């Protein structure tokens, strides 16, 4: 019986994000009824297609659901739909993207009759603002959110990944909204309504660079394929056999990488000490490292990197993922049936070990009901409370995570009302505060002035504890004894070695949910591999389908995997917390962040597993939309993404370009017909856009009803008119930094985003409040802990840390 077997879900409209959200519920046993028109969800016709013409993308999004056919023109259909919704727990509503001939319903009346109904609706941009009526596609959204312009060659158009990304990001955020509402309803009986903007949902991937721009200014530019600010080398390189993903962030990693390649002169060059310094010498470094990397295979370098603790990883082809026995054993690759065809798909990456997800399943034919699985009894909600409360109020989280992936998970929980207690140490604070231990950095408290730390840690309380000392460890256990959840993103062995493994904590607190967010998973043979967000993308399969035919695998972000891992982690813990609230039983979650990136390659996994044909790389073109691409605008390095996502849009574009003959020509009424003159169409678009400012070009295209989006830099988002109009960027005033912007969550329950209730904590800010107030320590005991260095509010300098280690050693 799945963790969510007691839930009934109805999915309406056609939106990849609602479909993925619903599939995450289905994977844990929920009964999902997908409502389709007689001809089926339009997503059933999305490329890539299997041998029998089935959509691999639709297959990934929809296995383990049932299909209900309702004809919007049938008077009885509306009554049937109302009955379905009246009897469900959650309505996932994608009509804001594509109504798909869904029958009309009176939602207000349904909610009056069913006050516990949880409703999630989606739109591209939200219900107000200058973009509210824009038409959009996956690629135009990613252009507007700063996820296109920094990728690709210095000259020529930016290079963007194929579609499918906004559906996955939106689906994860949708699941977070809906599942947190389930937890809220268990406490107060209220059926919450959430409104999700896919534009804002996609900013989760780029917000780190967006707010680094706030600190550092307008310094980021496209610097070449597989090159990204702020460090080098972070990219994909050819070896004697296969491609290798490399990330060097710390000076130690750079030195070890140079030693591995026997380039000691580069290792010892003081001008190459920091990654930002190496970015100034890219050509000189590459001419040295590229020939060396071709001397051995990617697998051989990977084995060597493991020994030296360097974040490097082989870059797999899609076929490699399918053949990976460990990924099959872990459920990252699962069997799927589509009609008469069988293959494999990316599974559910929220790896709950106590209530694991289903491993694969069947994609429903149009109108097909899945065989009923064992369902848990429906859970009666309390009578709806009148007072507003945040959905996760009353849940306590102990947060050992640092950097980006773990903190964005726990930040989301905190935004939704959970009491998140962040644990650092004066010896080892969150590395996003900075890892510089030189006296000037520490004495000037530069570790309190990091904006990237601040955007990931708002709405939390912060304490310091040295977990390597018995007193610090004992205090951590006292906090964990009454907690609902503990999260860490250390290497897998860190907490168990300290005596804080799940085997210990589950005896201390049986209701505790514990999540480990490691790179490859606690049970992986690669569990010791060091990794960053870039490593996770490099190893996911996604780079193998990005770029031009015959070109190298292409990364699409400097740290894609961090945000994606954090959102998957949040979805996983919410599922486990629902189960814990129902049963009183906690469990361990073994989240492998590299697996969390695999859904972005899922359509090609499905298609290739069935037909064995290597995926087609379209560059900036599209298998379904013609034309589709990134086109130059007036000015330096200005670009706009234009996409004809349905045939009705084509004549409007043709007339805007002054080509009435194209608009009226029957040969070009379909994408297949336009493919014959695709190059000619692209030349005409370029001639039109290159004479126009990108913003003016977007306004004109959107006025004509043509999907388009300016390729923005992350810094542009700080002044984006849509985000401003929606209040997405909130301003907070914090000690050491002053006023600075913060992003909101992409969904909201009312007109305004969830509020930032408290500023990010300074180091050890809440020691007295938590250790004294919650745990009852006296002032004298707190002072003794501070004298011993077990708690504190000031980061240690390097020489202080060395002395402390010497003292501890005897």
GROMACS .gro file of N, CA, C and O in nm, residues 6-65:
model
  240
    6UNK      N    1  -0.451   0.675   0.006
    6UNK     CA    2  -0.580   0.724   0.055
    6UNK      C    3  -0.631   0.843  -0.025
    6UNK      O    4  -0.741   0.891   0.001
    7UNK      N    5  -0.553   0.891  -0.124
    7UNK     CA    6  -0.589   1.013  -0.197
    7UNK      C    7  -0.648   0.982  -0.333
    7UNK      O    8  -0.602   0.890  -0.403
    8UNK      N    9  -0.747   1.062  -0.372
    8UNK     CA   10  -0.805   1.054  -0.506
    8UNK      C   11  -0.778   1.186  -0.577
    8UNK      O   12  -0.805   1.294  -0.524
    9UNK      N   13  -0.726   1.175  -0.698
    9UNK     CA   14  -0.683   1.291  -0.776
    9UNK      C   15  -0.760   1.296  -0.907
    9UNK      O   16  -0.777   1.192  -0.972
   10UNK      N   17  -0.802   1.414  -0.947
   10UNK     CA   18  -0.858   1.435  -1.081
   10UNK      C   19  -0.770   1.536  -1.152
   10UNK      O   20  -0.738   1.642  -1.098
   11UNK      N   21  -0.730   1.501  -1.274
   11UNK     CA   22  -0.644   1.588  -1.356
   11UNK      C   23  -0.722   1.632  -1.480
   11UNK      O   24  -0.771   1.547  -1.555
   12UNK      N   25  -0.735   1.764  -1.501
   12UNK     CA   26  -0.809   1.816  -1.616
   12UNK      C   27  -0.720   1.911  -1.695
   12UNK      O   28  -0.621   1.965  -1.646
   13UNK      N   29  -0.760   1.936  -1.822
   13UNK     CA   30  -0.679   2.020  -1.909
   13UNK      C   31  -0.559   1.944  -1.960
   13UNK      O   32  -0.536   1.826  -1.928
   14UNK      N   33  -0.481   2.012  -2.041
   14UNK     CA   34  -0.361   1.950  -2.098
   14UNK      C   35  -0.240   2.035  -2.061
   14UNK      O   36  -0.220   2.142  -2.117
   15UNK      N   37  -0.163   1.987  -1.965
   15UNK     CA   38  -0.042   2.057  -1.922
   15UNK      C   39   0.057   1.955  -1.872
   15UNK      O   40   0.023   1.871  -1.787
   16UNK      N   41   0.178   1.960  -1.924
   16UNK     CA   42   0.279   1.865  -1.880
   16UNK      C   43   0.303   1.875  -1.730
   16UNK      O   44   0.326   1.774  -1.662
   17UNK      N   45   0.296   1.997  -1.675
   17UNK     CA   46   0.323   2.015  -1.533
   17UNK      C   47   0.218   1.946  -1.446
   17UNK      O   48   0.252   1.880  -1.347
   18UNK      N   49   0.089   1.959  -1.481
   18UNK     CA   50  -0.013   1.890  -1.402
   18UNK      C   51  -0.002   1.739  -1.421
   18UNK      O   52  -0.023   1.662  -1.327
   19UNK      N   53   0.034   1.696  -1.543
   19UNK     CA   54   0.049   1.552  -1.567
   19UNK      C   55   0.163   1.494  -1.482
   19UNK      O   56   0.150   1.386  -1.424
   20UNK      N   57   0.276   1.566  -1.475
   20UNK     CA   58   0.388   1.516  -1.395
   20UNK      C   59   0.354   1.520  -1.247
   20UNK      O   60   0.385   1.426  -1.172
   21UNK      N   61   0.290   1.626  -1.204
   21UNK     CA   62   0.246   1.636  -1.065
   21UNK      C   63   0.157   1.517  -1.029
   21UNK      O   64   0.176   1.450  -0.927
   22UNK      N   65   0.059   1.489  -1.115
   22UNK     CA   66  -0.033   1.378  -1.090
   22UNK      C   67   0.039   1.245  -1.090
   22UNK      O   68   0.007   1.154  -1.011
   23UNK      N   69   0.140   1.229  -1.178
   23UNK     CA   70   0.212   1.102  -1.181
   23UNK      C   71   0.290   1.080  -1.051
   23UNK      O   72   0.302   0.967  -1.003
   24UNK      N   73   0.342   1.187  -0.992
   24UNK     CA   74   0.413   1.172  -0.865
   24UNK      C   75   0.318   1.120  -0.756
   24UNK      O   76   0.358   1.041  -0.671
   25UNK      N   77   0.194   1.165  -0.759
   25UNK     CA   78   0.095   1.111  -0.665
   25UNK      C   79   0.065   0.965  -0.698
   25UNK      O   80   0.059   0.879  -0.608
   26UNK      N   81   0.047   0.935  -0.826
   26UNK     CA   82   0.015   0.797  -0.867
   26UNK      C   83   0.126   0.701  -0.829
   26UNK      O   84   0.100   0.585  -0.791
   27UNK      N   85   0.251   0.745  -0.838
   27UNK     CA   86   0.363   0.658  -0.806
   27UNK      C   87   0.359   0.610  -0.662
   27UNK      O   88   0.417   0.506  -0.629
   28UNK      N   89   0.296   0.687  -0.574
   28UNK     CA   90   0.286   0.647  -0.433
   28UNK      C   91   0.145   0.597  -0.399
   28UNK      O   92   0.105   0.599  -0.283
   29UNK      N   93   0.072   0.551  -0.502
   29UNK     CA   94  -0.051   0.478  -0.478
   29UNK      C   95  -0.179   0.556  -0.491
   29UNK      O   96  -0.288   0.497  -0.478
   30UNK      N   97  -0.174   0.688  -0.513
   30UNK     CA   98  -0.298   0.764  -0.526
   30UNK      C   99  -0.375   0.719  -0.650
   30UNK      O  100  -0.317   0.680  -0.751
   31UNK      N  101  -0.507   0.727  -0.641
   31UNK     CA  102  -0.594   0.696  -0.754
   31UNK      C  103  -0.607   0.822  -0.838
   31UNK      O  104  -0.669   0.920  -0.796
   32UNK      N  105  -0.547   0.823  -0.957
   32UNK     CA  106  -0.547   0.941  -1.044
   32UNK      C  107  -0.637   0.916  -1.164
   32UNK      O  108  -0.615   0.821  -1.241
   33UNK      N  109  -0.739   1.000  -1.180
   33UNK     CA  110  -0.829   0.994  -1.295
   33UNK      C  111  -0.794   1.111  -1.388
   33UNK      O  112  -0.813   1.227  -1.352
   34UNK      N  113  -0.741   1.078  -1.504
   34UNK     CA  114  -0.700   1.179  -1.602
   34UNK      C  115  -0.815   1.200  -1.700
   34UNK      O  116  -0.856   1.106  -1.770
   35UNK      N  117  -0.866   1.322  -1.706
   35UNK     CA  118  -0.979   1.353  -1.794
   35UNK      C  119  -0.925   1.398  -1.930
   35UNK      O  120  -0.843   1.491  -1.938
   36UNK      N  121  -0.973   1.333  -2.037
   36UNK     CA  122  -0.926   1.363  -2.172
   36UNK      C  123  -1.045   1.382  -2.266
   36UNK      O  124  -1.154   1.327  -2.243
   37UNK      N  125  -1.025   1.456  -2.375
   37UNK     CA  126  -1.127   1.462  -2.479
   37UNK      C  127  -1.128   1.331  -2.558
   37UNK      O  128  -1.036   1.250  -2.545
   38UNK      N  129  -1.230   1.308  -2.642
   38UNK     CA  130  -1.237   1.182  -2.717
   38UNK      C  131  -1.113   1.151  -2.800
   38UNK      O  132  -1.077   1.034  -2.818
   39UNK      N  133  -1.047   1.254  -2.852
   39UNK     CA  134  -0.926   1.230  -2.933
   39UNK      C  135  -0.801   1.218  -2.847
   39UNK      O  136  -0.692   1.197  -2.899
   40UNK      N  137  -0.816   1.232  -2.716
   40UNK     CA  138  -0.702   1.218  -2.625
   40UNK      C  139  -0.633   1.350  -2.596
   40UNK      O  140  -0.647   1.449  -2.667
   41UNK      N  141  -0.559   1.352  -2.487
   41UNK     CA  142  -0.478   1.468  -2.448
   41UNK      C  143  -0.387   1.505  -2.565
   41UNK      O  144  -0.321   1.418  -2.624
   42UNK      N  145  -0.381   1.634  -2.603
   42UNK     CA  146  -0.290   1.673  -2.712
   42UNK      C  147  -0.145   1.629  -2.689
   42UNK      O  148  -0.071   1.609  -2.787
   43UNK      N  149  -0.106   1.612  -2.563
   43UNK     CA  150   0.031   1.568  -2.537
   43UNK      C  151   0.058   1.426  -2.587
   43UNK      O  152   0.174   1.386  -2.599
   44UNK      N  153  -0.047   1.351  -2.616
   44UNK     CA  154  -0.029   1.217  -2.674
   44UNK      C  155   0.036   1.222  -2.812
   44UNK      O  156   0.082   1.120  -2.863
   45UNK      N  157   0.040   1.340  -2.873
   45UNK     CA  158   0.096   1.353  -3.008
   45UNK      C  159   0.230   1.426  -3.009
   45UNK      O  160   0.278   1.469  -3.114
   46UNK      N  161   0.292   1.439  -2.892
   46UNK     CA  162   0.418   1.512  -2.880
   46UNK      C  163   0.538   1.422  -2.908
   46UNK      O  164   0.547   1.311  -2.854
   47UNK      N  165   0.631   1.470  -2.990
   47UNK     CA  166   0.755   1.396  -3.017
   47UNK      C  167   0.846   1.402  -2.893
   47UNK      O  168   0.834   1.494  -2.813
   48UNK      N  169   0.936   1.302  -2.881
   48UNK     CA  170   0.963   1.190  -2.972
   48UNK      C  171   0.858   1.080  -2.961
   48UNK      O  172   0.799   1.059  -2.856
   49UNK      N  173   0.838   1.013  -3.074
   49UNK     CA  174   0.737   0.908  -3.083
   49UNK      C  175   0.803   0.771  -3.086
   49UNK      O  176   0.915   0.754  -3.134
   50UNK      N  177   0.730   0.671  -3.038
   50UNK     CA  178   0.777   0.533  -3.046
   50UNK      C  179   0.750   0.478  -3.185
   50UNK      O  180   0.691   0.546  -3.271
   51UNK      N  181   0.788   0.353  -3.208
   51UNK     CA  182   0.769   0.291  -3.339
   51UNK      C  183   0.623   0.290  -3.382
   51UNK      O  184   0.591   0.304  -3.500
   52UNK      N  185   0.532   0.273  -3.286
   52UNK     CA  186   0.389   0.269  -3.320
   52UNK      C  187   0.323   0.405  -3.316
   52UNK      O  188   0.201   0.415  -3.329
   53UNK      N  189   0.404   0.512  -3.298
   53UNK     CA  190   0.350   0.647  -3.299
   53UNK      C  191   0.301   0.699  -3.165
   53UNK      O  192   0.234   0.802  -3.157
   54UNK      N  193   0.337   0.629  -3.056
   54UNK     CA  194   0.300   0.675  -2.922
   54UNK      C  195   0.400   0.780  -2.874
   54UNK      O  196   0.520   0.771  -2.901
   55UNK      N  197   0.352   0.880  -2.800
   55UNK     CA  198   0.440   0.985  -2.748
   55UNK      C  199   0.519   0.933  -2.628
   55UNK      O  200   0.463   0.892  -2.527
   56UNK      N  201   0.652   0.939  -2.639
   56UNK     CA  202   0.737   0.899  -2.528
   56UNK      C  203   0.726   0.998  -2.411
   56UNK      O  204   0.737   0.960  -2.294
   57UNK      N  205   0.705   1.125  -2.442
   57UNK     CA  206   0.688   1.227  -2.338
   57UNK      C  207   0.558   1.202  -2.261
   57UNK      O  208   0.557   1.202  -2.138
   58UNK      N  209   0.449   1.177  -2.332
   58UNK     CA  210   0.322   1.147  -2.267
   58UNK      C  211   0.336   1.022  -2.181
   58UNK      O  212   0.282   1.016  -2.070
   59UNK      N  213   0.407   0.923  -2.232
   59UNK     CA  214   0.424   0.799  -2.157
   59UNK      C  215   0.492   0.825  -2.024
   59UNK      O  216   0.448   0.775  -1.919
   60UNK      N  217   0.601   0.901  -2.025
   60UNK     CA  218   0.671   0.932  -1.901
   60UNK      C  219   0.580   1.002  -1.801
   60UNK      O  220   0.585   0.977  -1.680
   61UNK      N  221   0.494   1.090  -1.849
   61UNK     CA  222   0.411   1.172  -1.761
   61UNK      C  223   0.291   1.098  -1.704
   61UNK      O  224   0.231   1.146  -1.606
   62UNK      N  225   0.252   0.984  -1.761
   62UNK     CA  226   0.117   0.935  -1.733
   62UNK      C  227   0.102   0.789  -1.695
   62UNK      O  228  -0.011   0.740  -1.687
   63UNK      N  229   0.211   0.716  -1.671
   63UNK     CA  230   0.184   0.578  -1.633
   63UNK      C  231   0.129   0.570  -1.490
   63UNK      O  232   0.146   0.660  -1.409
   64UNK      N  233   0.055   0.463  -1.467
   64UNK     CA  234  -0.013   0.436  -1.340
   64UNK      C  235  -0.135   0.523  -1.315
   64UNK      O  236  -0.183   0.533  -1.201
   65UNK      N  237  -0.189   0.586  -1.419
   65UNK     CA  238  -0.313   0.662  -1.407
   65UNK      C  239  -0.425   0.588  -1.480
   65UNK      O  240  -0.401   0.495  -1.556
   0.00000   0.00000   0.00000
